Every structure is written in C-alpha cells, then in structure tokens.
CSV table of C-alpha atoms in Angstrom, one decimal:
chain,number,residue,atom,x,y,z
A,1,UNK,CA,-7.2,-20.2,-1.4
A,2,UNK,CA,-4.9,-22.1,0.8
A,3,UNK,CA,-4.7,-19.3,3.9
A,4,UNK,CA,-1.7,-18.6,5.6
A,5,UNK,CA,1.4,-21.0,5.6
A,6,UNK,CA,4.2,-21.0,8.3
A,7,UNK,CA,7.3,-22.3,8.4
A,8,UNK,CA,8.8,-22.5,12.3
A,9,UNK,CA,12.4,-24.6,12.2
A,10,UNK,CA,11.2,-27.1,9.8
A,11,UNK,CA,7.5,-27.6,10.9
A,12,UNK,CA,5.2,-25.9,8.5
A,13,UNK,CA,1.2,-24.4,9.5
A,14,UNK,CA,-1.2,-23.8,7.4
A,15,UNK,CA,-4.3,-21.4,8.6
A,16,UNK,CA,-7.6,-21.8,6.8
A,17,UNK,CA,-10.7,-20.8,7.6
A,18,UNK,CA,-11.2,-24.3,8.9
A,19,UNK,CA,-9.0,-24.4,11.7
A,20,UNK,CA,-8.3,-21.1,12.8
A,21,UNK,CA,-9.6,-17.4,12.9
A,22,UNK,CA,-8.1,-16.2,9.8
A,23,UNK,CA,-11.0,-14.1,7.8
A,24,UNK,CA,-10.7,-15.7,5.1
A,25,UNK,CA,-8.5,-18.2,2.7
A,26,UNK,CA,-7.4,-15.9,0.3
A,27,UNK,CA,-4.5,-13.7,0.7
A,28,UNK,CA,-2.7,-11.7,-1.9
A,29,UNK,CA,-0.4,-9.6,-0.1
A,30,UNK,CA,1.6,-10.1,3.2
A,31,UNK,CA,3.9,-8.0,5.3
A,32,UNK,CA,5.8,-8.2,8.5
A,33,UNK,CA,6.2,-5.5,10.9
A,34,UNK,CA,8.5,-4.8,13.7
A,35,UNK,CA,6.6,-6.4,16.2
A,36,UNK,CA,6.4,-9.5,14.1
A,37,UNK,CA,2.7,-9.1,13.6
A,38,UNK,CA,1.8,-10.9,9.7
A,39,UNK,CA,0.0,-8.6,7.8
A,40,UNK,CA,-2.6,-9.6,5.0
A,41,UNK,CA,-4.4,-8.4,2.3
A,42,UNK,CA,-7.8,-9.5,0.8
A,43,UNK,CA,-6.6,-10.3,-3.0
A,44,UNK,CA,-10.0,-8.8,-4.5
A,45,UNK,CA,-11.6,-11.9,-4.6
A,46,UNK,CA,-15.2,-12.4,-3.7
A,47,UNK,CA,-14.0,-14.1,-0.6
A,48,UNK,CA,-11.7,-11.3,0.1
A,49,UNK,CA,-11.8,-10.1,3.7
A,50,UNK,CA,-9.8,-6.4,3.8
A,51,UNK,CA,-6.7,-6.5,6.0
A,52,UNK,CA,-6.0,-8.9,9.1
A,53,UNK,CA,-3.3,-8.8,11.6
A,54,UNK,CA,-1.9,-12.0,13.1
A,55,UNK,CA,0.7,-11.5,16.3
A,56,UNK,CA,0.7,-15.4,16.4
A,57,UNK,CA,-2.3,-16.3,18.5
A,58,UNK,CA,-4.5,-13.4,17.6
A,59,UNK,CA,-6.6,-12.4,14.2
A,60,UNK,CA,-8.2,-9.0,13.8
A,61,UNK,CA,-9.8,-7.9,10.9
A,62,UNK,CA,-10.1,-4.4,9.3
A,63,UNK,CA,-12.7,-4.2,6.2
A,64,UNK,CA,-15.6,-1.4,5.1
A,65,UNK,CA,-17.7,-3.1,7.6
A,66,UNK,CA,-15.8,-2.1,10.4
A,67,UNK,CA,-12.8,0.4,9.5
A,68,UNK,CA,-12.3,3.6,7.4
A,69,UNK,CA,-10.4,1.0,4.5
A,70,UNK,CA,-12.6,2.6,1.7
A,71,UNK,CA,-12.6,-1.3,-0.3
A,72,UNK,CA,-12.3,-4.5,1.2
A,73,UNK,CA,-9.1,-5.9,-2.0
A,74,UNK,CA,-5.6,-5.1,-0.9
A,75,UNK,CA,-3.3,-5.2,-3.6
A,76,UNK,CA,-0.1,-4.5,-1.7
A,77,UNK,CA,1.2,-4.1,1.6
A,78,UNK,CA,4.5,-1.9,3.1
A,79,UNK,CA,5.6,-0.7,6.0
A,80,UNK,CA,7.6,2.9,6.1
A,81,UNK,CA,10.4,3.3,8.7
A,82,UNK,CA,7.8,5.3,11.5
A,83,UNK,CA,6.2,1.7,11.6
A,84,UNK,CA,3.2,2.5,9.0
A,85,UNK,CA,1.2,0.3,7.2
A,86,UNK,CA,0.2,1.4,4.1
A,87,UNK,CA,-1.6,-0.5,1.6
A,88,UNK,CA,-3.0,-0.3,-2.1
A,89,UNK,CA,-6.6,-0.8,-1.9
A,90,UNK,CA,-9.4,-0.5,-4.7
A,91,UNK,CA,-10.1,-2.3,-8.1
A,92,UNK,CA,-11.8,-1.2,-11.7
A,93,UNK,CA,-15.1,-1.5,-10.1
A,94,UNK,CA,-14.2,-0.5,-6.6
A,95,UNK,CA,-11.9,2.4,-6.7
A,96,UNK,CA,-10.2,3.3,-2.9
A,97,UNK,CA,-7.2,4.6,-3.0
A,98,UNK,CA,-3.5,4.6,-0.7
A,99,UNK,CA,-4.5,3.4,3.2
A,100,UNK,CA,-2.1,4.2,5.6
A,101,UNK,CA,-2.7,2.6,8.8
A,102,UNK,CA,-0.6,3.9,12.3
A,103,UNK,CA,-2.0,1.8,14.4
A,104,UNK,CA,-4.7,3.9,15.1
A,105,UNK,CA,-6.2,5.6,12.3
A,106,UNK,CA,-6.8,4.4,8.9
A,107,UNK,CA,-5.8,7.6,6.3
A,108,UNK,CA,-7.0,7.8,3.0
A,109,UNK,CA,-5.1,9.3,0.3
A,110,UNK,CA,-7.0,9.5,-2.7
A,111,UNK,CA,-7.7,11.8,-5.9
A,112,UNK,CA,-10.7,13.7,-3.6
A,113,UNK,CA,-7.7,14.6,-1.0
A,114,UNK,CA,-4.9,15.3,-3.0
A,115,UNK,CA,-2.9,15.2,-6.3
A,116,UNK,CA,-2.9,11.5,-6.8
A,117,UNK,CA,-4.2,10.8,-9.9
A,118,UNK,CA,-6.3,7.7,-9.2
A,119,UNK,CA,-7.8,5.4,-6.6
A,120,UNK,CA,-6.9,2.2,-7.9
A,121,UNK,CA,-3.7,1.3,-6.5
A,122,UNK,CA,-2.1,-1.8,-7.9
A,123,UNK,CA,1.3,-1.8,-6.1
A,124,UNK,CA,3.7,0.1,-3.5
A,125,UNK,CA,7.1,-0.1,-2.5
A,126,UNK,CA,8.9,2.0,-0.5
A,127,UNK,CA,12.6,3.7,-1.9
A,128,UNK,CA,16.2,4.4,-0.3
A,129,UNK,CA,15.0,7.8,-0.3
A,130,UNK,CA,12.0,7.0,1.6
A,131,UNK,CA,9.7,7.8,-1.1
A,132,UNK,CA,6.6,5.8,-1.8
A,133,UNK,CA,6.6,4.0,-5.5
A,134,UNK,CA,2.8,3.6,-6.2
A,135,UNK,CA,1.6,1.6,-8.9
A,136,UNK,CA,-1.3,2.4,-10.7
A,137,UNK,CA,-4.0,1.3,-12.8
A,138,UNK,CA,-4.0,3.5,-16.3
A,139,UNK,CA,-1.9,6.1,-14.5
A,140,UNK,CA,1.7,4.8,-14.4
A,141,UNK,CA,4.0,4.9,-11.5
A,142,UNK,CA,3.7,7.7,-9.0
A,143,UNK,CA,6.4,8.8,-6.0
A,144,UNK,CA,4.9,10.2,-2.7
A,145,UNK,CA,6.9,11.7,-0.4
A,146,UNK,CA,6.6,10.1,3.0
A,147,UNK,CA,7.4,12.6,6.0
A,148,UNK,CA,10.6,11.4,6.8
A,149,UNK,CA,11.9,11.4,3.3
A,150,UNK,CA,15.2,12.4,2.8
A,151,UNK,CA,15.1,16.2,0.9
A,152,UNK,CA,11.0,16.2,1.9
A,153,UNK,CA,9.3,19.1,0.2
A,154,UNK,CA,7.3,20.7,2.3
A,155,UNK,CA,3.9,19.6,0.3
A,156,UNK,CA,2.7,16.1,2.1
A,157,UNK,CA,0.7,15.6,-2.0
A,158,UNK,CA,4.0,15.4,-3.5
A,159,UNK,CA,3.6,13.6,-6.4
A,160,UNK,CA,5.8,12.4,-9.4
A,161,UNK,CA,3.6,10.8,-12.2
A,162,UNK,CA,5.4,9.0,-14.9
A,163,UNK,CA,3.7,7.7,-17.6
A,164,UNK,CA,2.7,5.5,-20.4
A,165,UNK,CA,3.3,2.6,-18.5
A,166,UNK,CA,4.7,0.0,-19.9
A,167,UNK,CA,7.4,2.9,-20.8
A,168,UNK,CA,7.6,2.8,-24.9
A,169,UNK,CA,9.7,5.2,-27.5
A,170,UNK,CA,8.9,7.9,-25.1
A,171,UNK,CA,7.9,8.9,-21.3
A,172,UNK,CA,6.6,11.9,-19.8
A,173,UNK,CA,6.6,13.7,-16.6
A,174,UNK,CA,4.1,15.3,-14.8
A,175,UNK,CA,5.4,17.3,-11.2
A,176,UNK,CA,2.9,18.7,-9.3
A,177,UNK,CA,4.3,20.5,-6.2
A,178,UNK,CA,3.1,23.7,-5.2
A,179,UNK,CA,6.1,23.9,-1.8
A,180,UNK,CA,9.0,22.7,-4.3
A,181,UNK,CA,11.6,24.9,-3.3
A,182,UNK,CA,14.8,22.6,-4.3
A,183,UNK,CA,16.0,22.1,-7.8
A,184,UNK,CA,14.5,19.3,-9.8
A,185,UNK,CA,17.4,16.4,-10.7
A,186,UNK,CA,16.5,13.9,-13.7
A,187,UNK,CA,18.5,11.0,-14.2
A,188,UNK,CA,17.4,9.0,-16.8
C-alpha cells in the first residue's frame, strides 16, 4: 500500500506509515466531510486498520480494538446530508454490517437489528432522494431510507431488496415495510 496521497497547489504528500501517524498503508476507501476531515477505510487487508480520520495534522483511529465498528475492512465510505458517516464494513469471513458514525456513536445496522438482509456490505452511495444504495455480497442492491429522506416512511428498517445481481432475463423485488402508508411507484 502506498498510504495517503495529497495534492496541495501542485505539491503532492504522500503519508505512510513511515513518516506519519496514518494506521496503516492500505486504504480502500476515502471520503471528505464538511469539515474537511479525510476519511479512510481499512481495504480488508491483513494490514487493514478500521477507519481513520485525518483533519490535516491529526490521525485517529477507530477499529474492534477500540470502537463499536463490528470488523476492522471498510469497503465504502459516505456521508448523508446531517454530516453522517456511514460505512460498509464486514467480508465473507468477517461479516459486520452498515456503520453509521455521528460523531459520537458508532450504529450498527445489521440483519440482528433489522430487515437488512446481510452483514457483508460491499458498497454505499447515497441518492437524490436521500436513500441509501447498499451493495451487497449474495444479496443484491438494497435502499435504506435515511431520516431525512424525501417521502420517509415512518419505518427507520426500510428496505428495498433487489435481486439477482448482476440483473439477468429477470429481477425481483422484495419490500419489507411494516409503516408503508404511501403508494408503491415502479419505474423500470
């Protein structure tokens, strides 16, 4: 792994283990909030360190060792409009499940605490309609509803599971929303 890479004007740093803080060399995922802290995730390597925050001079680390992050990979990193972090987190031998972070508290979503239908978490993203697009492993692409999603149900383990995935001749859809009080729209 070659650490952290910054380009300020036209001078580019590099942050390895070897000259800085940084956890570890091995990233796989990186966001940037609204404070301009540099999120990154542990790619699931055996070097993997969980999740750092870098606000330019400082590192901290969260991993099982010292946070609620059930596994030390994160996949994928992305921050909801209230200034969230929220990560995919867990791997075929690991399982964890969606992290959001506030700040604060770490949160774990996972199949124990709701309707999502796995822990492994490949990828997120986050849609105009602020609904979170998980990837999964074996499971398709889910949508959760975040709380300031536009038309929220009133069910915070709103999930839309659509599966196989890769999509082939055919696709189904499983809704699971026991407060889903609006009528459902399929556009295809």
């Amino acid at each position: 792994g070659y650490g952290l890479n910054v380009l300020n004007g036209s001078v580019w740093t590099n942050y390895m283990t070897s000259n800085s803080s940084i956890p570890s060399n091995y990233a796989g995922s990186i966001a940037i909030d609204g404070n301009n802290n540099v999120w990154l995730g542990g790619n699931g390597s055996t070097n993997s360190k969980g999740l750092t925050k870098f606000d330019g001079t400082n590192w901290t680390n969260y991993c099982v060792a010292n946070s609620l992050i059930p596994r030390d990979p994160i996949f994928d990193i992305v921050i909801d409009s209230q200034g969230n972090k929220w990560f995919a987190n867990g791997d075929g031998n690991n399982p964890g499940g969606l992290v959001k972070f506030n700040g604060t508290t770490f949160t774990l979503t996972s199949t124990s605490n709701s309707n999502i239908p796995t822990n492994i978490i490949l990828g997120l993203t986050i849609d105009n309609l602020h609904r979170m697009v998980v990837s999964t492993y074996g499971y398709g692409v889910c949508f959760y509803q975040l709380a300031d999603a536009v038309n929220e149900v009133d069910s915070k383990d709103f999930f839309t599971l659509i599966y196989p995935n890769p999509l082939k001749d055919k696709m189904t859809f499983e809704i699971d929303g026991n407060n889903l009080q609006s009528n459902l729209k399929l556009f295809l």
